[in-house]
Coordinates of C-alpha atoms in Angstrom, one line a residue:
Chain A
M1 CA 55.2 98.4 128.1
K2 CA 57.7 96.0 129.5
N3 CA 59.3 95.4 126.1
C4 CA 59.5 99.2 125.5
L5 CA 61.2 99.7 128.8
N6 CA 63.6 96.7 128.1
K7 CA 64.6 98.3 124.9
E8 CA 65.3 101.7 126.4
L9 CA 67.2 100.3 129.4
A10 CA 69.1 97.9 127.1
H11 CA 70.2 100.8 124.9
F12 CA 71.2 102.9 128.0
L13 CA 73.4 100.0 129.2
Y14 CA 74.8 98.6 125.9
S15 CA 75.5 102.0 124.3
G16 CA 77.9 102.7 127.2
R17 CA 76.0 105.9 127.9
V18 CA 75.5 104.7 131.5
F19 CA 79.3 104.8 132.0
V20 CA 79.8 108.1 130.3
A21 CA 77.0 109.7 132.3
L22 CA 78.2 108.2 135.6
A23 CA 81.8 109.3 134.9
V24 CA 80.7 112.9 134.0
F25 CA 78.6 113.2 137.1
V26 CA 81.1 111.6 139.5
L27 CA 83.9 113.8 138.1
I28 CA 81.9 117.0 138.4
F29 CA 80.8 116.3 141.9
I30 CA 84.2 115.2 143.1
G31 CA 85.5 118.3 141.4
G32 CA 83.1 120.4 143.4
E33 CA 84.3 119.1 146.7
V34 CA 87.9 119.5 145.7
L35 CA 87.2 123.1 144.7
N36 CA 85.6 123.6 148.1
Y37 CA 88.8 122.5 149.7
R38 CA 90.9 124.7 147.4
S39 CA 88.6 127.6 148.4
V40 CA 89.4 127.1 152.1
E41 CA 93.2 127.0 151.3
N42 CA 93.0 130.2 149.2
N43 CA 91.1 132.0 151.9
I44 CA 93.8 130.9 154.4
E45 CA 96.5 132.3 152.2
I46 CA 94.6 135.6 151.9
L47 CA 94.1 135.7 155.6
Q48 CA 97.8 135.1 156.1
M49 CA 98.7 137.9 153.8
N50 CA 96.2 140.1 155.4
Y51 CA 97.7 139.3 158.8
E52 CA 101.2 140.1 157.6
S53 CA 100.2 143.3 156.0
S54 CA 98.3 144.4 159.1
Q55 CA 100.9 143.3 161.6
G56 CA 101.6 146.9 162.5
H57 CA 98.0 147.6 163.3
I58 CA 96.9 144.4 165.0
E59 CA 98.8 142.7 167.7
K60 CA 99.1 139.0 167.4
D61 CA 97.5 138.3 170.7
E62 CA 94.5 140.4 169.6
W63 CA 93.7 138.0 166.9
E64 CA 91.1 136.1 168.7
K65 CA 89.4 139.4 169.7
H66 CA 89.1 140.4 166.1
I67 CA 87.8 137.0 165.1
Y68 CA 84.8 137.5 167.3
E69 CA 84.2 141.1 166.4
D70 CA 81.8 142.4 163.7
F71 CA 83.2 142.7 160.2
E72 CA 82.0 144.4 157.1
Y73 CA 82.7 143.9 153.4
I74 CA 82.5 147.3 151.6
P75 CA 82.6 147.6 147.8
V76 CA 84.4 150.8 146.8
K77 CA 85.2 152.4 143.4
N78 CA 88.4 150.4 142.6
G79 CA 87.9 147.3 144.7
V80 CA 86.8 146.5 148.2
T81 CA 87.6 147.5 151.6
F82 CA 87.0 145.8 154.9
K83 CA 86.1 146.7 158.4
N84 CA 87.9 144.1 160.5
S85 CA 89.3 142.1 157.6
V86 CA 90.6 139.4 160.0
G87 CA 87.1 138.8 161.2
Y88 CA 85.9 138.7 157.6
F89 CA 88.4 136.2 156.3
W90 CA 88.1 134.1 159.4
H91 CA 84.4 134.0 158.8
L92 CA 85.0 133.1 155.2
I93 CA 87.3 130.2 156.2
G94 CA 84.7 128.9 158.6
Q95 CA 82.1 129.1 155.9
K96 CA 84.2 127.4 153.3
K97 CA 85.2 124.7 155.8
Y98 CA 81.6 124.1 156.6
A99 CA 80.8 124.0 152.9
S100 CA 83.3 121.2 152.4
S101 CA 82.0 119.3 155.4
P102 CA 79.7 116.2 155.0
Q103 CA 76.9 118.1 156.7
Y104 CA 76.8 120.5 153.8
A105 CA 77.6 118.0 151.0
F106 CA 74.0 117.1 150.3
M107 CA 72.9 120.8 150.1
Q108 CA 75.8 121.7 147.8
S109 CA 75.0 118.7 145.6
L110 CA 71.5 120.1 145.1
E111 CA 72.9 123.5 144.4
F112 CA 75.3 121.9 141.8
I113 CA 72.4 119.9 140.3
I114 CA 70.4 123.1 139.8
S115 CA 73.3 125.1 138.4
L116 CA 74.3 122.4 136.0
A117 CA 70.8 121.4 135.0
P118 CA 70.6 123.7 131.9
I119 CA 73.5 121.7 130.3
L120 CA 73.4 118.2 131.8
F121 CA 69.7 117.6 131.9
T122 CA 68.9 119.3 128.7
L123 CA 71.4 117.0 127.0
T124 CA 70.0 114.0 128.8
G125 CA 66.5 114.9 127.6
A126 CA 67.7 115.6 124.1
M127 CA 69.3 112.2 123.9
Y128 CA 66.0 110.5 124.7
G129 CA 64.0 112.8 122.4
G130 CA 66.3 112.8 119.4
L131 CA 68.6 109.8 119.3
D132 CA 66.1 107.4 117.8
F133 CA 65.3 109.8 115.0
R134 CA 69.0 110.2 114.3
F135 CA 69.4 106.5 113.8
G136 CA 66.0 106.0 112.2
V137 CA 65.1 103.3 114.8
N138 CA 62.0 105.1 116.1
K139 CA 60.0 103.4 113.4
T140 CA 61.3 100.0 114.5
K141 CA 60.3 100.7 118.0
V142 CA 56.9 102.3 117.3
S143 CA 55.9 99.6 114.8
R144 CA 56.0 97.0 117.6
D145 CA 55.0 99.1 120.6
G146 CA 52.9 101.9 119.3
K147 CA 53.5 105.6 119.7
S148 CA 52.1 106.1 123.2
K149 CA 53.9 103.2 124.9
S150 CA 57.2 104.1 123.1
F151 CA 56.8 107.7 124.2
F152 CA 56.1 106.9 127.9
A153 CA 58.9 104.3 128.0
K154 CA 61.3 106.9 126.9
Q155 CA 59.9 109.3 129.5
I156 CA 60.1 106.8 132.4
V157 CA 63.7 105.6 131.6
M158 CA 64.8 109.3 131.1
T159 CA 63.4 110.3 134.5
G160 CA 64.9 107.2 136.1
E161 CA 68.3 107.9 134.6
A162 CA 68.2 111.5 135.7
L163 CA 67.1 110.6 139.3
G164 CA 69.6 107.8 139.4
L165 CA 72.4 110.1 138.3
C166 CA 71.4 112.6 140.9
V167 CA 71.6 110.0 143.7
V168 CA 75.0 108.8 142.5
A169 CA 76.2 112.4 142.3
I170 CA 75.0 113.1 145.9
L171 CA 76.6 109.9 147.2
T172 CA 79.8 110.8 145.4
A173 CA 79.8 114.2 146.9
L174 CA 79.1 112.8 150.4
I175 CA 82.1 110.4 150.2
A176 CA 84.4 113.0 148.6
S177 CA 83.4 115.5 151.3
V178 CA 84.6 113.2 154.1
F179 CA 88.1 113.4 152.5
T180 CA 88.1 117.0 151.6
Y181 CA 86.8 118.0 155.0
R182 CA 89.7 116.1 156.7
S183 CA 92.1 117.9 154.5
A184 CA 90.5 121.2 155.1
A185 CA 90.6 120.6 158.8
K186 CA 94.3 120.0 158.6
A187 CA 94.8 123.1 156.4
V188 CA 93.3 125.4 159.0
S189 CA 95.0 123.8 161.9
V190 CA 97.6 126.6 162.0
F191 CA 94.9 128.8 163.6
P192 CA 93.1 128.0 166.8
Y193 CA 90.0 126.7 165.0
S194 CA 86.8 127.4 166.8
D195 CA 83.4 127.0 165.3
T196 CA 82.8 130.7 164.9
F197 CA 80.9 130.1 161.7
V198 CA 77.2 129.3 162.5
P199 CA 75.2 128.4 159.4
E200 CA 71.9 130.2 159.0
Q201 CA 68.7 128.2 159.5
I202 CA 68.5 126.2 156.3
T203 CA 65.1 125.7 154.6
M204 CA 63.6 122.3 155.1
M205 CA 65.6 119.7 153.1
P206 CA 62.5 118.1 151.4
L207 CA 61.6 121.6 150.0
C208 CA 65.1 122.0 148.6
I209 CA 65.0 118.5 147.1
L210 CA 61.6 119.3 145.5
I211 CA 63.0 122.6 144.0
A212 CA 66.0 120.7 142.6
M213 CA 63.8 118.0 141.1
L214 CA 61.5 120.6 139.6
V215 CA 64.5 122.2 137.8
V216 CA 65.8 118.8 136.7
F217 CA 62.4 117.9 135.2
L218 CA 62.0 121.2 133.5
F219 CA 65.3 120.8 131.6
L220 CA 64.7 117.1 130.9
E221 CA 61.4 118.0 129.3
T222 CA 62.8 121.0 127.5
G223 CA 65.6 118.9 126.0
F224 CA 63.2 116.0 125.1
C225 CA 60.6 118.3 123.5
L226 CA 63.0 120.4 121.4
A227 CA 64.9 117.3 120.3
F228 CA 61.6 115.6 119.4
V229 CA 60.4 118.7 117.4
F230 CA 63.6 119.2 115.5
K231 CA 64.6 115.5 115.4
N232 CA 68.0 116.8 116.5
I233 CA 70.1 116.5 119.7
A234 CA 72.3 119.6 119.3
I235 CA 69.6 122.2 118.7
P236 CA 68.0 122.0 122.2
V237 CA 71.3 122.1 124.0
I238 CA 72.4 125.2 121.9
F239 CA 69.1 126.8 122.4
V240 CA 69.1 126.4 126.2
I241 CA 72.7 127.5 126.5
L242 CA 72.0 130.6 124.5
Y243 CA 68.9 131.4 126.5
W244 CA 70.5 130.7 129.8
Y245 CA 73.9 132.3 129.4
A246 CA 73.6 134.9 126.6
C247 CA 70.0 136.1 126.5
P248 CA 69.3 139.4 128.4
P249 CA 66.8 139.2 131.2
L250 CA 63.3 138.9 129.9
G251 CA 61.3 139.7 133.0
K252 CA 60.1 138.6 136.3
F253 CA 58.3 135.5 135.2
E254 CA 60.8 133.9 132.9
P255 CA 62.1 130.5 134.1
R256 CA 65.6 131.7 134.5
N257 CA 64.5 134.3 137.0
L258 CA 62.1 132.0 138.7
I259 CA 64.8 129.4 139.3
S260 CA 67.3 132.0 140.4
A261 CA 64.8 133.5 142.8
L262 CA 63.7 130.2 144.2
T263 CA 67.2 129.0 144.9
E264 CA 68.4 132.3 146.3
K265 CA 65.6 132.2 148.8
H266 CA 66.0 128.6 149.9
F267 CA 69.6 127.6 149.3
P268 CA 72.5 129.1 151.3
F269 CA 75.3 129.0 148.6
Y270 CA 78.1 128.7 151.2
G271 CA 80.3 126.7 148.8
I272 CA 81.6 127.3 145.3
V273 CA 78.2 127.5 143.6
V274 CA 77.0 131.1 143.2
N275 CA 73.6 132.4 142.3
N276 CA 73.0 135.4 140.1
G277 CA 70.8 138.2 141.4
S278 CA 67.2 138.0 140.6
Y279 CA 63.8 139.6 141.0
E280 CA 62.1 138.3 144.1
I281 CA 59.1 136.2 143.5
N282 CA 56.6 134.1 145.6
L283 CA 57.6 130.4 146.2
L284 CA 54.3 129.0 145.2
L285 CA 53.9 131.1 142.1
S286 CA 57.4 130.2 140.9
A287 CA 56.7 126.5 141.5
V288 CA 53.4 126.7 139.6
I289 CA 54.9 128.5 136.6
L290 CA 57.9 126.2 136.4
S291 CA 55.6 123.1 136.7
L292 CA 53.4 124.5 134.0
C293 CA 56.4 125.0 131.7
T294 CA 57.5 121.4 132.4
A295 CA 53.9 120.1 131.8
G296 CA 53.7 122.2 128.6
F297 CA 56.8 120.7 127.1
F298 CA 55.7 117.2 128.1
A299 CA 52.2 117.8 126.5
L300 CA 53.7 119.3 123.4
S301 CA 56.0 116.3 122.9
F302 CA 53.2 113.9 123.5
V303 CA 50.8 115.6 121.0
I304 CA 53.5 115.7 118.4
S305 CA 54.4 112.0 119.0
K306 CA 50.8 111.1 118.4
K307 CA 50.1 113.3 115.4
R308 CA 53.3 113.2 113.5
S309 CA 54.7 110.3 111.4
A310 CA 56.9 108.2 113.7
Y311 CA 60.1 108.4 111.8
Chain B
M1 CA 44.8 87.9 109.9
I2 CA 45.1 91.5 108.7
E3 CA 42.1 93.1 107.2
I4 CA 42.0 96.5 105.5
K5 CA 38.6 98.2 104.9
D6 CA 37.7 101.6 103.5
F7 CA 41.2 102.7 103.7
Q8 CA 42.9 105.7 102.3
K9 CA 46.0 107.6 102.9
K10 CA 46.6 111.2 101.8
Y11 CA 49.4 113.6 102.1
N12 CA 48.3 117.2 101.9
N13 CA 45.0 116.2 100.3
R14 CA 46.9 114.2 97.6
L15 CA 45.8 110.6 97.6
I16 CA 48.7 108.1 98.0
V17 CA 46.9 104.8 98.2
K18 CA 43.4 103.5 99.0
V19 CA 41.4 100.3 99.4
T20 CA 38.0 100.0 97.9
D21 CA 37.3 96.3 98.3
N22 CA 38.3 94.7 101.6
I23 CA 41.8 93.3 101.5
V24 CA 42.9 90.4 103.6
F25 CA 46.4 89.2 104.3
R26 CA 45.8 85.6 105.2
D27 CA 47.4 83.8 108.1
N28 CA 50.4 81.6 107.3
A29 CA 50.5 82.8 103.7
I30 CA 53.0 84.9 101.8
S31 CA 51.4 88.0 100.2
F32 CA 53.3 90.0 97.6
I33 CA 52.4 93.6 96.9
M34 CA 53.4 94.8 93.5
G35 CA 53.5 98.4 92.3
P36 CA 55.9 100.9 90.7
N37 CA 58.1 103.2 92.7
G38 CA 56.0 105.7 94.6
A39 CA 52.9 103.7 94.4
G40 CA 52.5 103.7 98.2
K41 CA 53.7 100.2 99.2
T42 CA 56.0 101.4 102.0
T43 CA 53.4 104.0 103.1
L44 CA 50.8 101.2 103.3
I45 CA 53.1 99.2 105.6
K46 CA 53.7 102.2 107.7
C47 CA 50.0 102.7 108.1
I48 CA 49.5 99.0 109.1
F49 CA 52.1 99.4 111.8
G50 CA 50.6 102.7 113.1
L51 CA 53.5 104.9 112.0
E52 CA 51.3 107.1 109.8
S53 CA 47.8 108.4 110.3
F54 CA 45.1 107.3 107.8
E55 CA 41.4 107.1 107.2
G56 CA 39.6 103.7 107.4
T57 CA 40.1 100.5 109.3
I58 CA 43.1 98.2 109.5
S59 CA 42.3 95.2 111.7
V60 CA 45.1 93.0 113.1
D61 CA 43.8 89.9 115.0
S62 CA 40.4 91.5 115.0
V63 CA 41.7 94.7 116.8
D64 CA 40.9 97.8 114.8
N65 CA 43.6 100.3 114.0
P66 CA 46.1 99.0 116.7
A67 CA 48.7 101.4 117.9
G68 CA 51.4 99.0 116.9
I69 CA 51.8 95.3 116.2
P70 CA 53.6 93.8 119.2
N71 CA 53.8 90.4 117.6
G72 CA 54.8 91.9 114.2
I73 CA 58.0 93.2 112.7
A74 CA 58.8 95.2 109.5
I75 CA 62.1 95.0 107.8
W76 CA 62.4 98.3 106.1
D77 CA 64.5 98.9 103.1
D78 CA 67.0 101.1 105.0
C79 CA 67.3 98.6 107.9
P80 CA 67.6 101.1 110.7
F81 CA 69.8 100.1 113.6
Y82 CA 72.0 102.0 116.1
T83 CA 74.9 102.3 113.7
N84 CA 77.3 103.5 116.4
L85 CA 76.8 100.1 118.2
S86 CA 77.8 96.6 117.1
G87 CA 75.4 94.2 115.5
K88 CA 75.5 92.1 118.6
K89 CA 74.5 95.0 120.8
N90 CA 71.7 95.9 118.4
L91 CA 70.3 92.4 118.6
L92 CA 70.4 92.4 122.4
I93 CA 68.6 95.8 122.4
F94 CA 65.9 95.0 119.9
G95 CA 65.7 91.3 120.9
E96 CA 63.5 92.3 123.9
N97 CA 65.0 89.6 126.1
K98 CA 63.1 87.0 124.0
K99 CA 66.2 84.8 124.0
Q100 CA 69.2 84.4 126.2
K101 CA 72.4 86.1 125.1
N102 CA 74.0 82.9 123.9
E103 CA 70.9 82.0 122.0
V104 CA 70.9 85.4 120.4
L105 CA 74.5 85.0 119.3
E106 CA 73.8 81.4 118.1
T107 CA 70.8 82.6 116.0
A108 CA 72.7 85.6 114.6
G109 CA 75.7 83.3 113.8
K110 CA 73.5 81.7 111.0
Y111 CA 73.6 85.0 109.2
L112 CA 76.8 86.8 110.1
S113 CA 80.2 85.8 111.5
S114 CA 81.0 86.7 115.1
D115 CA 83.7 89.0 113.7
V116 CA 81.1 91.0 111.8
L117 CA 78.6 90.9 114.7
N118 CA 81.2 92.5 116.9
R119 CA 81.8 95.4 114.5
R120 CA 79.8 98.6 114.5
V121 CA 76.8 98.6 112.2
K122 CA 78.1 101.7 110.4
S123 CA 80.8 99.5 108.8
Y124 CA 78.2 97.0 107.5
S125 CA 77.4 96.7 103.9
Y126 CA 73.7 97.0 102.8
G127 CA 73.4 93.2 102.6
Q128 CA 75.0 92.7 106.0
K129 CA 72.4 95.1 107.5
K130 CA 69.6 93.0 105.9
K131 CA 71.1 89.9 107.3
L132 CA 71.2 91.5 110.8
A133 CA 67.5 92.3 110.3
L134 CA 66.8 88.7 109.3
A135 CA 68.6 87.5 112.5
L136 CA 66.3 89.8 114.5
V137 CA 63.3 88.2 112.9
D138 CA 64.6 84.8 114.0
I139 CA 65.1 86.1 117.5
L140 CA 61.7 87.8 117.9
E141 CA 59.8 85.0 116.1
P142 CA 56.9 87.4 115.2
K143 CA 53.5 86.4 113.9
Y144 CA 53.4 89.1 111.3
L145 CA 56.4 89.7 109.1
F146 CA 56.6 92.6 106.6
M147 CA 59.6 92.9 104.3
D148 CA 60.1 95.9 102.2
E149 CA 62.3 95.2 99.2
I150 CA 64.1 92.5 101.2
S151 CA 66.0 90.9 98.2
N152 CA 67.8 94.2 97.4
G153 CA 71.5 94.1 98.2
L154 CA 71.6 90.4 99.1
D155 CA 74.2 88.1 97.5
Y156 CA 73.1 85.1 95.4
E157 CA 73.7 82.6 98.2
S158 CA 71.7 84.7 100.7
V159 CA 68.8 85.2 98.3
R160 CA 68.6 81.4 97.7
S161 CA 68.7 80.6 101.4
L162 CA 66.3 83.4 102.2
K163 CA 63.8 82.0 99.8
K164 CA 63.8 78.6 101.5
H165 CA 63.8 80.3 104.9
L166 CA 60.7 82.4 104.0
R167 CA 58.8 79.4 102.9
R168 CA 59.6 77.7 106.2
L169 CA 58.7 80.8 108.2
S170 CA 55.3 81.1 106.4
E171 CA 54.2 77.9 108.2
Q172 CA 54.1 79.9 111.4
M173 CA 53.9 83.5 110.2
T174 CA 51.8 85.8 108.0
I175 CA 54.3 87.3 105.6
V176 CA 53.8 90.4 103.4
L177 CA 56.5 91.2 100.9
T178 CA 57.1 94.1 98.5
G179 CA 59.8 94.4 95.9
H180 CA 60.8 94.7 92.2
Q181 CA 63.1 91.6 91.7
F182 CA 60.3 89.5 90.4
A183 CA 62.5 86.4 89.8
F184 CA 62.9 86.2 93.6
Y185 CA 59.2 86.5 94.4
Q186 CA 57.8 84.5 91.5
D187 CA 57.5 81.0 93.1
L188 CA 57.4 82.3 96.6
Y189 CA 54.0 84.1 97.0
D190 CA 50.6 82.7 97.7
D191 CA 48.6 85.9 97.2
L192 CA 49.3 88.7 94.8
F193 CA 48.2 92.3 95.4
L194 CA 48.6 95.2 93.0
I195 CA 48.6 98.9 93.6
K196 CA 47.0 100.1 90.4
K197 CA 46.2 103.7 89.9
Q198 CA 46.6 104.3 93.7
V199 CA 44.1 101.5 94.5
L200 CA 45.3 98.3 96.3
Q201 CA 43.6 95.3 94.9
K202 CA 43.9 91.6 94.9
H203 CA 45.0 89.9 91.7
V204 CA 43.6 86.4 91.0
K205 CA 46.5 84.1 90.7
D206 CA 47.0 82.3 87.4
N207 CA 49.9 79.9 87.7
N208 CA 50.8 80.4 84.1
D209 CA 51.3 84.2 84.5
S210 CA 54.8 85.4 85.5
L211 CA 55.0 88.5 87.7
E212 CA 56.7 90.3 84.8
D213 CA 53.6 89.6 82.6
V214 CA 51.2 90.7 85.3
Y215 CA 53.2 93.9 85.7
D216 CA 53.3 94.5 82.0
E217 CA 49.6 93.9 81.6
E218 CA 48.2 95.5 84.7
L219 CA 50.6 98.3 85.7
L220 CA 52.5 99.4 82.7
E221 CA 50.8 102.5 81.3

């Protein structure tokens, strides 16, 4: 097993994939924090415009009163209307500022990981499932190590890579958030900033981590299995993208809805990551179905690896 | 020692190759398997290494039907490597940390120049890929070495030195060769095996017989 792991790790390092993967993850997660900051700025601009347009209606010294009053966001036929727009935008600024703060960086990283999983982790899985077939080196590996050891070594290194990248991504986001939060704090300093935004009680962090890991493993195994079946890296990525972004809803129990429902229930989405509407579903049932899907893809890959010629 | 008993390999109920009498590839000897194209030589090697399923028993070091041969290596005719990486990186990946990096480069330097080793394998000629595979053999120092059509694509100088090298390696390794360039294998092998009418069988060596004669007499229809 040690030799198999050595080969997989050595390929990960020597192929330069480690640097590409790290660069992609770091850029995406820094980008997320920067977008958070931009979101605060944009909302300030809107608030400023709103203030200017409503000068005739709201006295400047009544600002603070409006900030603390109830607001409402009402969708109408040709757009939206607000009840107490000052209060609404002030709330939005507070929310976006909080989203760019280090307190929220970890949670937003998990939201990011979930929202990007269909592409990033399907691709990661597909690389491990299909790359050796593409180069024909699967037979070189299997001839020395056997089908099972070779299969499990790929699975272990793939999981390690995915978890490692998630950790790097989260650390990157935490560091980036320190800077973006400072900038955001400066950006809103034109207003008497008070902590009017109070985040809702967030679900326990370990549960959120578990949900994120469940989603990561599902897409890793999907990518691995489809790449293994088709001996191709592109097919699983195209398949998942088509399913995820183009396929019409298939019902309550499809993975897309389960993930959406799970995240909607347990993640606040204060930042730039948004979640599409979904049918509501029980937490345990969702977790069981998603776990079964993951285990199913894993089992299918394993059976194929044992039964099929290893090249 | 590798022993093959009651073996048969079929594809979709079509028999590819079988063994009726027990076949033994002796330790520290060079065995040569002779057969026309499509006779099942490569398939047999794939079965020995556990790449293909089969019926029967293949024992390696008294272990029946092992999942793979950790102390063995097969050099396939297509010499698969990560072609998007350099020869050097491929040796470091497949070398399994058996040797230090400088030792790997020193060993590989006997076959290919450092300039070639630093190039991507996709730019290699067929012969250069074979030399890279031979360098890997020197790095891994396996007990069992299988070479499928190894002499194909090698230049005259490489063929001559490979012959000497194989003879030297056979002092520590069990070597099984397949191929069609009989002049190369003629004075190299210790045991000769034929795949005749889909049956692998041992041929009793007669030093006066050339491989071409054996082929003409036994395998030519």
